């Protein structure tokens, strides 16, 4: 079983839609959680950290459920520019970050 | 802005060649990492370093070695390249300490071993 699992998608949604991705992790000792965004043929970039209480950044909301060992990312009012692959990242410490394989999102006009 | 620079964007090598992938960061970060990214597998950690001349194995170190002679530079070496090392290689850096430190990635090197 992979340490960090994501639905690979692709998720194809129209502009303005709300879309949600989940990610499950296997190690209960995980301490930190992140969502990274990766555009086609580009490097991953941090989208947002995920805090225990949940956090929001504009149209993006991230939540953590430690009991069930999953994190989620909700994107409201999808834009064409949101089209990318979203990587779930789980960390035990600063030097041990585990990446999911990514969920591909395509937002269509 | 932090800049992580990888020396080549695309590289084509032959089986058995020795390959050097160079990575330089300009923000005085202690930690540096080498990942490879393959479709369906995500990013997998090859080696990381938290200080000059220090190195630690990641999940898939076989067939690779690294060198960190200076804080800003972290090199990945393929001693004898094989076709299964064809992949996208990503270098990253982060500052020391904390549990919510952001990884800064280079733009990647797409290596093809023929």
PDB file of N, CA and C in Angstrom, chain B residues 66-111:
ATOM      1  N   UNK B  66      25.587  11.123  -4.290  1.00  0.00           N
ATOM      2  CA  UNK B  66      25.436  12.574  -4.238  1.00  0.00           C
ATOM      3  C   UNK B  66      26.706  13.191  -3.673  1.00  0.00           C
ATOM      4  N   UNK B  67      26.805  14.490  -3.896  1.00  0.00           N
ATOM      5  CA  UNK B  67      27.940  15.241  -3.372  1.00  0.00           C
ATOM      6  C   UNK B  67      27.457  16.605  -2.940  1.00  0.00           C
ATOM      7  N   UNK B  68      27.885  17.009  -1.723  1.00  0.00           N
ATOM      8  CA  UNK B  68      27.555  18.360  -1.256  1.00  0.00           C
ATOM      9  C   UNK B  68      28.813  18.951  -0.639  1.00  0.00           C
ATOM     10  N   UNK B  69      29.643  19.524  -1.486  1.00  0.00           N
ATOM     11  CA  UNK B  69      30.907  20.128  -1.064  1.00  0.00           C
ATOM     12  C   UNK B  69      30.705  21.572  -0.608  1.00  0.00           C
ATOM     13  N   UNK B  70      29.683  22.221  -1.144  1.00  0.00           N
ATOM     14  CA  UNK B  70      29.359  23.585  -0.752  1.00  0.00           C
ATOM     15  C   UNK B  70      27.876  23.648  -0.408  1.00  0.00           C
ATOM     16  N   UNK B  71      27.529  24.561   0.471  1.00  0.00           N
ATOM     17  CA  UNK B  71      26.156  24.638   0.966  1.00  0.00           C
ATOM     18  C   UNK B  71      25.164  24.847  -0.168  1.00  0.00           C
ATOM     19  N   UNK B  72      25.530  25.633  -1.150  1.00  0.00           N
ATOM     20  CA  UNK B  72      24.569  25.997  -2.191  1.00  0.00           C
ATOM     21  C   UNK B  72      24.439  24.961  -3.305  1.00  0.00           C
ATOM     22  N   UNK B  73      25.295  23.961  -3.324  1.00  0.00           N
ATOM     23  CA  UNK B  73      25.330  23.043  -4.461  1.00  0.00           C
ATOM     24  C   UNK B  73      25.151  21.601  -4.018  1.00  0.00           C
ATOM     25  N   UNK B  74      24.245  20.910  -4.701  1.00  0.00           N
ATOM     26  CA  UNK B  74      23.984  19.501  -4.388  1.00  0.00           C
ATOM     27  C   UNK B  74      23.933  18.756  -5.708  1.00  0.00           C
ATOM     28  N   UNK B  75      24.861  17.827  -5.888  1.00  0.00           N
ATOM     29  CA  UNK B  75      24.985  17.123  -7.160  1.00  0.00           C
ATOM     30  C   UNK B  75      24.489  15.693  -7.041  1.00  0.00           C
ATOM     31  N   UNK B  76      23.795  15.245  -8.051  1.00  0.00           N
ATOM     32  CA  UNK B  76      23.349  13.847  -8.142  1.00  0.00           C
ATOM     33  C   UNK B  76      24.178  13.166  -9.213  1.00  0.00           C
ATOM     34  N   UNK B  77      24.706  11.995  -8.876  1.00  0.00           N
ATOM     35  CA  UNK B  77      25.587  11.272  -9.804  1.00  0.00           C
ATOM     36  C   UNK B  77      24.998   9.901 -10.100  1.00  0.00           C
ATOM     37  N   UNK B  78      24.879   9.606 -11.375  1.00  0.00           N
ATOM     38  CA  UNK B  78      24.522   8.259 -11.814  1.00  0.00           C
ATOM     39  C   UNK B  78      25.820   7.613 -12.272  1.00  0.00           C
ATOM     40  N   UNK B  79      26.312   6.676 -11.488  1.00  0.00           N
ATOM     41  CA  UNK B  79      27.638   6.107 -11.742  1.00  0.00           C
ATOM     42  C   UNK B  79      27.699   5.393 -13.093  1.00  0.00           C
ATOM     43  N   UNK B  80      26.643   4.676 -13.423  1.00  0.00           N
ATOM     44  CA  UNK B  80      26.575   3.948 -14.696  1.00  0.00           C
ATOM     45  C   UNK B  80      25.109   3.928 -15.112  1.00  0.00           C
ATOM     46  N   UNK B  81      24.755   4.887 -15.937  1.00  0.00           N
ATOM     47  CA  UNK B  81      23.334   5.107 -16.246  1.00  0.00           C
ATOM     48  C   UNK B  81      22.700   3.865 -16.870  1.00  0.00           C
ATOM     49  N   UNK B  82      21.461   3.623 -16.462  1.00  0.00           N
ATOM     50  CA  UNK B  82      20.696   2.513 -17.045  1.00  0.00           C
ATOM     51  C   UNK B  82      19.361   3.046 -17.545  1.00  0.00           C
ATOM     52  N   UNK B  83      18.734   2.279 -18.423  1.00  0.00           N
ATOM     53  CA  UNK B  83      17.491   2.751 -19.040  1.00  0.00           C
ATOM     54  C   UNK B  83      16.394   2.980 -18.002  1.00  0.00           C
ATOM     55  N   UNK B  84      16.403   2.240 -16.890  1.00  0.00           N
ATOM     56  CA  UNK B  84      15.367   2.446 -15.876  1.00  0.00           C
ATOM     57  C   UNK B  84      15.591   3.703 -15.041  1.00  0.00           C
ATOM     58  N   UNK B  85      16.650   4.424 -15.350  1.00  0.00           N
ATOM     59  CA  UNK B  85      16.875   5.718 -14.707  1.00  0.00           C
ATOM     60  C   UNK B  85      16.379   6.880 -15.568  1.00  0.00           C
ATOM     61  N   UNK B  86      15.764   6.544 -16.694  1.00  0.00           N
ATOM     62  CA  UNK B  86      15.079   7.567 -17.481  1.00  0.00           C
ATOM     63  C   UNK B  86      13.932   8.113 -16.652  1.00  0.00           C
ATOM     64  N   UNK B  87      13.948   9.423 -16.414  1.00  0.00           N
ATOM     65  CA  UNK B  87      12.962  10.007 -15.512  1.00  0.00           C
ATOM     66  C   UNK B  87      13.117  11.517 -15.502  1.00  0.00           C
ATOM     67  N   UNK B  88      12.166  12.169 -14.801  1.00  0.00           N
ATOM     68  CA  UNK B  88      12.305  13.591 -14.494  1.00  0.00           C
ATOM     69  C   UNK B  88      12.956  13.695 -13.114  1.00  0.00           C
ATOM     70  N   UNK B  89      14.052  14.428 -13.029  1.00  0.00           N
ATOM     71  CA  UNK B  89      14.764  14.602 -11.761  1.00  0.00           C
ATOM     72  C   UNK B  89      14.540  16.028 -11.253  1.00  0.00           C
ATOM     73  N   UNK B  90      14.098  16.102 -10.016  1.00  0.00           N
ATOM     74  CA  UNK B  90      13.796  17.388  -9.401  1.00  0.00           C
ATOM     75  C   UNK B  90      14.650  17.600  -8.168  1.00  0.00           C
ATOM     76  N   UNK B  91      15.291  18.739  -8.122  1.00  0.00           N
ATOM     77  CA  UNK B  91      16.058  19.149  -6.955  1.00  0.00           C
ATOM     78  C   UNK B  91      15.197  20.109  -6.138  1.00  0.00           C
ATOM     79  N   UNK B  92      15.340  20.073  -4.829  1.00  0.00           N
ATOM     80  CA  UNK B  92      14.583  20.992  -3.979  1.00  0.00           C
ATOM     81  C   UNK B  92      15.457  21.425  -2.806  1.00  0.00           C
ATOM     82  N   UNK B  93      15.091  22.551  -2.212  1.00  0.00           N
ATOM     83  CA  UNK B  93      15.781  22.996  -1.003  1.00  0.00           C
ATOM     84  C   UNK B  93      14.764  23.533  -0.006  1.00  0.00           C
ATOM     85  N   UNK B  94      15.158  23.554   1.242  1.00  0.00           N
ATOM     86  CA  UNK B  94      14.316  24.156   2.284  1.00  0.00           C
ATOM     87  C   UNK B  94      15.218  24.578   3.436  1.00  0.00           C
ATOM     88  N   UNK B  95      14.779  25.563   4.215  1.00  0.00           N
ATOM     89  CA  UNK B  95      15.580  25.966   5.377  1.00  0.00           C
ATOM     90  C   UNK B  95      15.475  24.914   6.474  1.00  0.00           C
ATOM     91  N   UNK B  96      16.419  24.940   7.386  1.00  0.00           N
ATOM     92  CA  UNK B  96      16.454  23.956   8.461  1.00  0.00           C
ATOM     93  C   UNK B  96      15.370  24.232   9.499  1.00  0.00           C
ATOM     94  N   UNK B  97      14.847  23.164  10.079  1.00  0.00           N
ATOM     95  CA  UNK B  97      14.017  23.306  11.262  1.00  0.00           C
ATOM     96  C   UNK B  97      12.548  23.489  10.970  1.00  0.00           C
ATOM     97  N   UNK B  98      11.725  23.286  11.978  1.00  0.00           N
ATOM     98  CA  UNK B  98      10.285  23.454  11.832  1.00  0.00           C
ATOM     99  C   UNK B  98       9.656  22.268  11.160  1.00  0.00           C
ATOM    100  N   UNK B  99       8.365  22.229  11.155  1.00  0.00           N
ATOM    101  CA  UNK B  99       7.659  21.129  10.510  1.00  0.00           C
ATOM    102  C   UNK B  99       6.777  21.622   9.390  1.00  0.00           C
ATOM    103  N   UNK B 100       6.817  22.888   9.112  1.00  0.00           N
ATOM    104  CA  UNK B 100       5.988  23.398   8.034  1.00  0.00           C
ATOM    105  C   UNK B 100       6.808  24.177   7.039  1.00  0.00           C
ATOM    106  N   UNK B 101       7.992  23.698   6.793  1.00  0.00           N
ATOM    107  CA  UNK B 101       8.847  24.422   5.888  1.00  0.00           C
ATOM    108  C   UNK B 101       8.530  24.058   4.445  1.00  0.00           C
ATOM    109  N   UNK B 102       8.491  25.059   3.632  1.00  0.00           N
ATOM    110  CA  UNK B 102       8.157  24.916   2.224  1.00  0.00           C
ATOM    111  C   UNK B 102       9.351  24.374   1.464  1.00  0.00           C
ATOM    112  N   UNK B 103       9.079  23.477   0.518  1.00  0.00           N
ATOM    113  CA  UNK B 103      10.099  22.999  -0.401  1.00  0.00           C
ATOM    114  C   UNK B 103      10.111  23.895  -1.634  1.00  0.00           C
ATOM    115  N   UNK B 104      11.304  24.300  -2.040  1.00  0.00           N
ATOM    116  CA  UNK B 104      11.456  25.082  -3.265  1.00  0.00           C
ATOM    117  C   UNK B 104      12.115  24.173  -4.295  1.00  0.00           C
ATOM    118  N   UNK B 105      11.463  24.020  -5.423  1.00  0.00           N
ATOM    119  CA  UNK B 105      11.948  23.102  -6.444  1.00  0.00           C
ATOM    120  C   UNK B 105      12.633  23.824  -7.600  1.00  0.00           C
ATOM    121  N   UNK B 106      13.610  23.155  -8.185  1.00  0.00           N
ATOM    122  CA  UNK B 106      14.135  23.570  -9.466  1.00  0.00           C
ATOM    123  C   UNK B 106      13.167  23.154 -10.557  1.00  0.00           C
ATOM    124  N   UNK B 107      13.448  23.562 -11.773  1.00  0.00           N
ATOM    125  CA  UNK B 107      12.513  23.313 -12.874  1.00  0.00           C
ATOM    126  C   UNK B 107      12.630  21.903 -13.457  1.00  0.00           C
ATOM    127  N   UNK B 108      13.574  21.124 -12.936  1.00  0.00           N
ATOM    128  CA  UNK B 108      13.640  19.723 -13.325  1.00  0.00           C
ATOM    129  C   UNK B 108      14.578  19.441 -14.485  1.00  0.00           C
ATOM    130  N   UNK B 109      15.100  18.231 -14.509  1.00  0.00           N
ATOM    131  CA  UNK B 109      15.906  17.734 -15.628  1.00  0.00           C
ATOM    132  C   UNK B 109      15.255  16.463 -16.144  1.00  0.00           C
ATOM    133  N   UNK B 110      14.827  16.475 -17.384  1.00  0.00           N
ATOM    134  CA  UNK B 110      14.273  15.272 -18.007  1.00  0.00           C
ATOM    135  C   UNK B 110      15.440  14.487 -18.595  1.00  0.00           C
ATOM    136  N   UNK B 111      15.766  13.378 -17.967  1.00  0.00           N
ATOM    137  CA  UNK B 111      16.886  12.548 -18.404  1.00  0.00           C
ATOM    138  C   UNK B 111      16.373  11.344 -19.188  1.00  0.00           C
TER     139      UNK B 111
END
